[in-house]
C-alpha cells in the first residue's frame, strides 16, 4: 500500500507565536494519527520558483491515514491556533508503492 505524505512549504511566517502554538497541537495530532515527521524547519535550498523557508515532511502508512489525520478534530484545533500566522502551500500526496 502506498504511503501518504504531508508536504508543507512555508512562504512567510508573520506570527511566530501562532506558529509555536500550532506546532505543539499539530505534533500531538500527527503522533495520534500515526504520522512520522522527517523534516521540520532546518536548512533549505530552494530552486526554480521555490522559497527558502520552513519546509515540513510527514509520512503516514497510507494516503487515507494522512487525509484522516488532517481532517481530525485534533489537527483542526491546531489549524485554528495557526490561523493567519503563516502563508504556506500544504499538500497531501500519495507515495509510490
N, CA, C and O atoms as a DFTB+ gen file, in Angstrom:
388 C
 N C O
     1  1       0.853      -1.178       0.000
     2  2       0.000       0.000       0.000
     3  2       0.897       1.239       0.000
     4  3       1.824       1.330       0.805
     5  1       0.629       2.196      -0.898
     6  2       1.437       3.425      -0.928
     7  2       1.255       4.250       0.344
     8  3       0.162       4.320       0.908
     9  1       2.320       4.855       0.771
    10  2       2.281       5.719       1.951
    11  2       1.682       7.070       1.567
    12  3       1.562       7.397       0.386
    13  1       1.313       7.838       2.571
    14  2       0.814       9.187       2.376
    15  2       1.773      10.179       3.008
    16  3       2.401       9.881       4.024
    17  1       1.887      11.350       2.412
    18  2       2.819      12.363       2.897
    19  2       2.140      13.718       2.993
    20  3       1.373      14.118       2.117
    21  1       2.441      14.406       4.073
    22  2       2.116      15.826       4.175
    23  2       3.364      16.573       3.750
    24  3       4.452      16.327       4.269
    25  1       3.205      17.476       2.815
    26  2       4.314      18.318       2.370
    27  2       3.862      19.758       2.536
    28  3       2.882      20.191       1.929
    29  1       4.579      20.485       3.356
    30  2       4.191      21.861       3.654
    31  2       5.387      22.781       3.432
    32  3       6.411      22.675       4.108
    33  1       5.230      23.683       2.472
    34  2       6.276      24.661       2.172
    35  2       5.762      26.040       2.572
    36  3       4.778      26.534       2.021
    37  1       6.425      26.636       3.515
    38  2       6.006      27.942       4.030
    39  2       6.530      29.045       3.130
    40  3       7.682      29.014       2.697
    41  1       5.676      30.020       2.851
    42  2       6.087      31.197       2.082
    43  2       6.522      32.314       3.025
    44  3       7.564      32.942       2.837
    45  1       5.697      32.544       4.042
    46  2       6.018      33.575       5.032
    47  2       5.540      33.114       6.406
    48  3       4.573      32.361       6.521
    49  1       6.226      33.574       7.436
    50  2       5.811      33.360       8.824
    51  2       5.644      34.744       9.426
    52  3       6.623      35.414       9.753
    53  1       4.381      35.169       9.570
    54  2       4.113      36.527      10.056
    55  2       3.896      36.577      11.571
    56  3       4.002      37.646      12.173
    57  1       3.594      35.431      12.192
    58  2       3.346      35.414      13.625
    59  2       3.985      34.165      14.238
    60  3       3.346      33.115      14.308
    61  1       5.236      34.273      14.681
    62  2       5.920      33.117      15.266
    63  2       5.213      32.531      16.489
    64  3       5.336      31.333      16.745
    65  1       4.486      33.335      17.239
    66  2       3.766      32.821      18.406
    67  2       2.629      31.892      17.990
    68  3       2.409      30.857      18.619
    69  1       1.909      32.257      16.936
    70  2       0.852      31.380      16.423
    71  2       1.457      30.090      15.881
    72  3       0.893      29.012      16.063
    73  1       2.600      30.199      15.217
    74  2       3.276      29.008      14.705
    75  2       3.694      28.098      15.855
    76  3       3.558      26.879      15.754
    77  1       4.195      28.662      16.935
    78  2       4.600      27.867      18.095
    79  2       3.401      27.146      18.714
    80  3       3.501      25.976      19.082
    81  1       2.272      27.840      18.829
    82  2       1.058      27.219      19.374
    83  2       0.591      26.089      18.459
    84  3       0.213      25.017      18.931
    85  1       0.619      26.332      17.161
    86  2       0.256      25.308      16.176
    87  2       1.178      24.096      16.297
    88  3       0.712      22.957      16.291
    89  1       2.483      24.340      16.405
    90  2       3.454      23.246      16.464
    91  2       3.147      22.269      17.593
    92  3       3.215      21.055      17.400
    93  1       2.811      22.791      18.766
    94  2       2.508      21.927      19.911
    95  2       1.285      21.065      19.634
    96  3       1.300      19.856      19.870
    97  1       0.234      21.688      19.138
    98  2      -1.007      20.958      18.878
    99  2      -0.858      20.012      17.683
   100  3      -1.338      18.879      17.722
   101  1      -0.199      20.474      16.634
   102  2      -0.043      19.651      15.427
   103  2       0.818      18.427      15.700
   104  3       0.530      17.346      15.186
   105  1       1.871      18.576      16.499
   106  2       2.736      17.433      16.816
   107  2       1.937      16.326      17.494
   108  3       2.111      15.150      17.176
   109  1       1.075      16.693      18.413
   110  2       0.249      15.698      19.101
   111  2      -0.746      15.050      18.142
   112  3      -0.976      13.842      18.204
   113  1      -1.336      15.855      17.253
   114  2      -2.302      15.323      16.286
   115  2      -1.627      14.372      15.302
   116  3      -2.181      13.326      14.966
   117  1      -0.442      14.733      14.845
   118  2       0.301      13.875      13.908
   119  2       0.659      12.559      14.584
   120  3       0.493      11.493      13.992
   121  1       1.146      12.623      15.810
   122  2       1.515      11.407      16.539
   123  2       0.292      10.513      16.735
   124  3       0.364       9.302      16.530
   125  1      -0.831      11.114      17.132
   126  2      -2.063      10.344      17.337
   127  2      -2.546       9.703      16.041
   128  3      -3.157       8.635      16.062
   129  1      -2.272      10.357      14.915
   130  2      -2.678       9.839      13.612
   131  2      -1.692       8.853      13.011
   132  3      -1.910       8.344      11.911
   133  1      -0.606       8.581      13.727
   134  2       0.378       7.625      13.235
   135  2       1.421       8.214      12.310
   136  3       2.150       7.473      11.650
   137  1       1.506       9.531      12.248
   138  2       2.469      10.183      11.367
   139  2       3.862      10.244      11.965
   140  3       4.039      10.244      13.183
   141  1       4.845      10.295      11.079
   142  2       6.248      10.422      11.467
   143  2       6.831      11.637      10.759
   144  3       6.828      11.703       9.530
   145  1       7.321      12.576      11.514
   146  2       7.878      13.800      10.939
   147  2       9.331      13.547      10.556
   148  3      10.150      13.181      11.400
   149  1       9.648      13.745       9.263
   150  2      11.003      13.539       8.742
   151  2      11.777      14.843       8.598
   152  3      13.003      14.849       8.711
   153  1      11.088      15.926       8.355
   154  2      11.751      17.232       8.220
   155  2      10.813      18.286       8.776
   156  3       9.605      18.255       8.543
   157  1      11.404      19.235       9.528
   158  2      10.610      20.343      10.075
   159  2      11.570      21.492      10.308
   160  3      12.350      21.484      11.261
   161  1      11.508      22.468       9.439
   162  2      12.438      23.581       9.548
   163  2      13.793      23.140       9.028
   164  3      13.874      22.425       8.030
   165  1      14.832      23.552       9.682
   166  2      16.168      23.166       9.238
   167  2      16.591      23.908       7.980
   168  3      15.938      24.852       7.535
   169  1      17.683      23.459       7.432
   170  2      18.239      24.139       6.260
   171  2      17.438      23.816       4.999
   172  3      16.976      22.692       4.806
   173  1      17.288      24.824       4.154
   174  2      16.552      24.684       2.900
   175  2      17.344      25.372       1.799
   176  3      17.820      26.494       1.975
   177  1      17.480      24.708       0.683
   178  2      17.994      25.331      -0.540
   179  2      16.854      25.245      -1.542
   180  3      16.375      24.150      -1.838
   181  1      16.417      26.373      -2.065
   182  2      15.272      26.404      -2.976
   183  2      15.734      26.610      -4.412
   184  3      16.653      27.384      -4.678
   185  1      15.088      25.911      -5.325
   186  2      15.362      26.045      -6.750
   187  2      14.070      26.371      -7.481
   188  3      12.981      26.296      -6.912
   189  1      14.208      26.732      -8.742
   190  2      13.069      27.085      -9.591
   191  2      12.269      28.194      -8.921
   192  3      12.827      29.251      -8.627
   193  1      10.986      27.988      -8.671
   194  2      10.166      29.042      -8.052
   195  2      10.053      28.859      -6.546
   196  3       9.197      29.479      -5.915
   197  1      10.897      28.023      -5.961
   198  2      10.843      27.749      -4.530
   199  2      11.303      28.913      -3.683
   200  3      11.985      29.822      -4.157
   201  1      10.919      28.870      -2.422
   202  2      11.299      29.884      -1.438
   203  2      12.037      29.158      -0.321
   204  3      11.553      28.147       0.189
   205  1      13.187      29.660       0.058
   206  2      13.999      29.020       1.102
   207  2      13.450      29.382       2.479
   208  3      14.021      30.202       3.198
   209  1      12.341      28.758       2.827
   210  2      11.667      28.997       4.100
   211  2      11.362      27.636       4.715
   212  3      11.661      26.605       4.113
   213  1      10.789      27.623       5.866
   214  2      10.455      26.396       6.596
   215  2       9.737      25.397       5.682
   216  3       8.819      25.763       4.948
   217  1      10.165      24.136       5.737
   218  2       9.541      23.053       4.983
   219  2       9.337      21.879       5.937
   220  3      10.206      21.563       6.749
   221  1       8.172      21.239       5.823
   222  2       7.832      20.126       6.714
   223  2       7.425      18.922       5.866
   224  3       6.679      19.052       4.896
   225  1       7.930      17.743       6.252
   226  2       7.579      16.493       5.579
   227  2       7.176      15.476       6.639
   228  3       7.951      15.169       7.545
   229  1       5.955      14.954       6.518
   230  2       5.432      13.965       7.459
   231  2       4.962      12.756       6.666
   232  3       4.275      12.897       5.653
   233  1       5.337      11.556       7.134
   234  2       4.942      10.320       6.468
   235  2       3.882       9.589       7.284
   236  3       3.952       9.534       8.512
   237  1       2.896       9.027       6.579
   238  2       1.861       8.184       7.172
   239  2       1.878       6.839       6.452
   240  3       2.384       6.740       5.334
   241  1       1.336       5.821       7.077
   242  2       1.339       4.488       6.479
   243  2       0.482       4.400       5.222
   244  3       0.682       3.504       4.402
   245  1      -0.468       5.315       5.060
   246  2      -1.308       5.322       3.856
   247  2      -1.782       6.742       3.553
   248  3      -1.772       7.614       4.422
   249  1      -2.190       6.952       2.327
   250  2      -2.758       8.228       1.910
   251  2      -4.015       8.526       2.726
   252  3      -4.223       9.652       3.177
   253  1      -4.844       7.504       2.907
   254  2      -6.091       7.672       3.658
   255  2      -5.822       8.100       5.093
   256  3      -6.540       8.938       5.638
   257  1      -4.800       7.535       5.699
   258  2      -4.433       7.899       7.074
   259  2      -3.981       9.358       7.132
   260  3      -4.294      10.068       8.087
   261  1      -3.249       9.801       6.117
   262  2      -2.795      11.191       6.060
   263  2      -3.978      12.150       5.965
   264  3      -4.014      13.175       6.645
   265  1      -4.943      11.806       5.117
   266  2      -6.133      12.653       4.955
   267  2      -6.959      12.650       6.239
   268  3      -7.414      13.703       6.686
   269  1      -7.151      11.479       6.830
   270  2      -7.952      11.379       8.056
   271  2      -7.327      12.183       9.191
   272  3      -8.044      12.805       9.975
   273  1      -6.011      12.177       9.285
   274  2      -5.350      12.954      10.336
   275  2      -5.554      14.443      10.111
   276  3      -5.783      15.190      11.062
   277  1      -5.475      14.880       8.862
   278  2      -5.718      16.301       8.558
   279  2      -7.136      16.698       8.938
   280  3      -7.364      17.806       9.423
   281  1      -8.087      15.802       8.720
   282  2      -9.489      16.105       8.996
   283  2      -9.878      15.893      10.459
   284  3     -10.994      16.227      10.856
   285  1      -8.966      15.339      11.263
   286  2      -9.277      15.047      12.666
   287  2      -9.540      16.327      13.470
   288  3      -9.064      17.408      13.123
   289  1     -10.304      16.174      14.543
   290  2     -10.593      17.316      15.413
   291  2      -9.312      17.888      16.008
   292  3      -9.182      19.103      16.151
   293  1      -8.370      17.022      16.352
   294  2      -7.119      17.492      16.961
   295  2      -6.325      18.362      15.997
   296  3      -5.786      19.393      16.400
   297  1      -6.245      17.965      14.731
   298  2      -5.488      18.777      13.780
   299  2      -6.254      20.046      13.411
   300  3      -5.642      21.087      13.174
   301  1      -7.562      19.974      13.361
   302  2      -8.356      21.177      13.088
   303  2      -8.169      22.209      14.195
   304  3      -8.185      23.412      13.934
   305  1      -7.991      21.743      15.427
   306  2      -7.696      22.651      16.541
   307  2      -6.331      23.325      16.323
   308  3      -6.170      24.515      16.595
   309  1      -5.365      22.559      15.835
   310  2      -4.042      23.123      15.543
   311  2      -4.144      24.189      14.459
   312  3      -3.529      25.250      14.565
   313  1      -4.920      23.905      13.420
   314  2      -5.096      24.887      12.340
   315  2      -5.754      26.165      12.849
   316  3      -5.405      27.261      12.409
   317  1      -6.695      26.033      13.763
   318  2      -7.352      27.216      14.326
   319  2      -6.341      28.066      15.095
   320  3      -6.405      29.294      15.055
   321  1      -5.410      27.416      15.793
   322  2      -4.378      28.154      16.523
   323  2      -3.427      28.867      15.568
   324  3      -2.936      29.955      15.868
   325  1      -3.171      28.253      14.427
   326  2      -2.273      28.849      13.432
   327  2      -2.918      30.040      12.745
   328  3      -2.267      31.057      12.502
   329  1      -4.200      29.909      12.435
   330  2      -4.993      30.959      11.779
   331  2      -4.222      31.632      10.659
   332  3      -3.813      30.976       9.701
   333  1      -4.023      32.930      10.772
   334  2      -3.351      33.701       9.721
   335  2      -1.885      33.965      10.058
   336  3      -1.303      34.937       9.576
   337  1      -1.293      33.114      10.876
   338  2       0.088      33.328      11.315
   339  2       1.142      33.000      10.284
   340  3       2.296      33.408      10.416
   341  1       0.747      32.253       9.242
   342  2       1.685      31.896       8.182
   343  2       0.960      31.881       6.846
   344  3      -0.269      31.862       6.783
   345  1       1.747      31.890       5.789
   346  2       1.242      31.582       4.454
   347  2       2.059      30.382       3.993
   348  3       3.289      30.419       4.010
   349  1       1.373      29.320       3.584
   350  2       2.082      28.108       3.196
   351  2       1.341      27.363       2.107
   352  3       0.161      27.606       1.851
   353  1       2.048      26.464       1.482
   354  2       1.487      25.556       0.489
   355  2       1.482      24.187       1.147
   356  3       2.544      23.597       1.347
   357  1       0.302      23.669       1.490
   358  2       0.167      22.394       2.185
   359  2      -0.477      21.401       1.237
   360  3      -1.526      21.681       0.656
   361  1       0.148      20.241       1.079
   362  2      -0.390      19.209       0.202
   363  2      -0.325      17.860       0.888
   364  3       0.545      17.607       1.720
   365  1      -1.256      17.003       0.525
   366  2      -1.182      15.600       0.915
   367  2      -0.985      14.831      -0.375
   368  3      -1.785      14.940      -1.304
   369  1       0.093      14.046      -0.428
   370  2       0.408      13.318      -1.664
   371  2       0.534      11.828      -1.366
   372  3       0.909      11.421      -0.267
   373  1       0.214      11.040      -2.366
   374  2       0.355       9.593      -2.260
   375  2       1.737       9.198      -2.751
   376  3       2.189       9.647      -3.805
   377  1       2.402       8.353      -1.977
   378  2       3.733       7.878      -2.351
   379  2       3.657       6.814      -3.447
   380  3       2.576       6.386      -3.851
   381  1       4.794       6.419      -3.897
   382  2       4.905       5.365      -4.898
   383  2       5.043       4.050      -4.159
   384  3       5.891       3.910      -3.278
   385  1       4.204       3.081      -4.521
   386  2       4.235       1.779      -3.843
   387  2       5.478       1.000      -4.241
   388  3       5.680      -0.121      -3.772
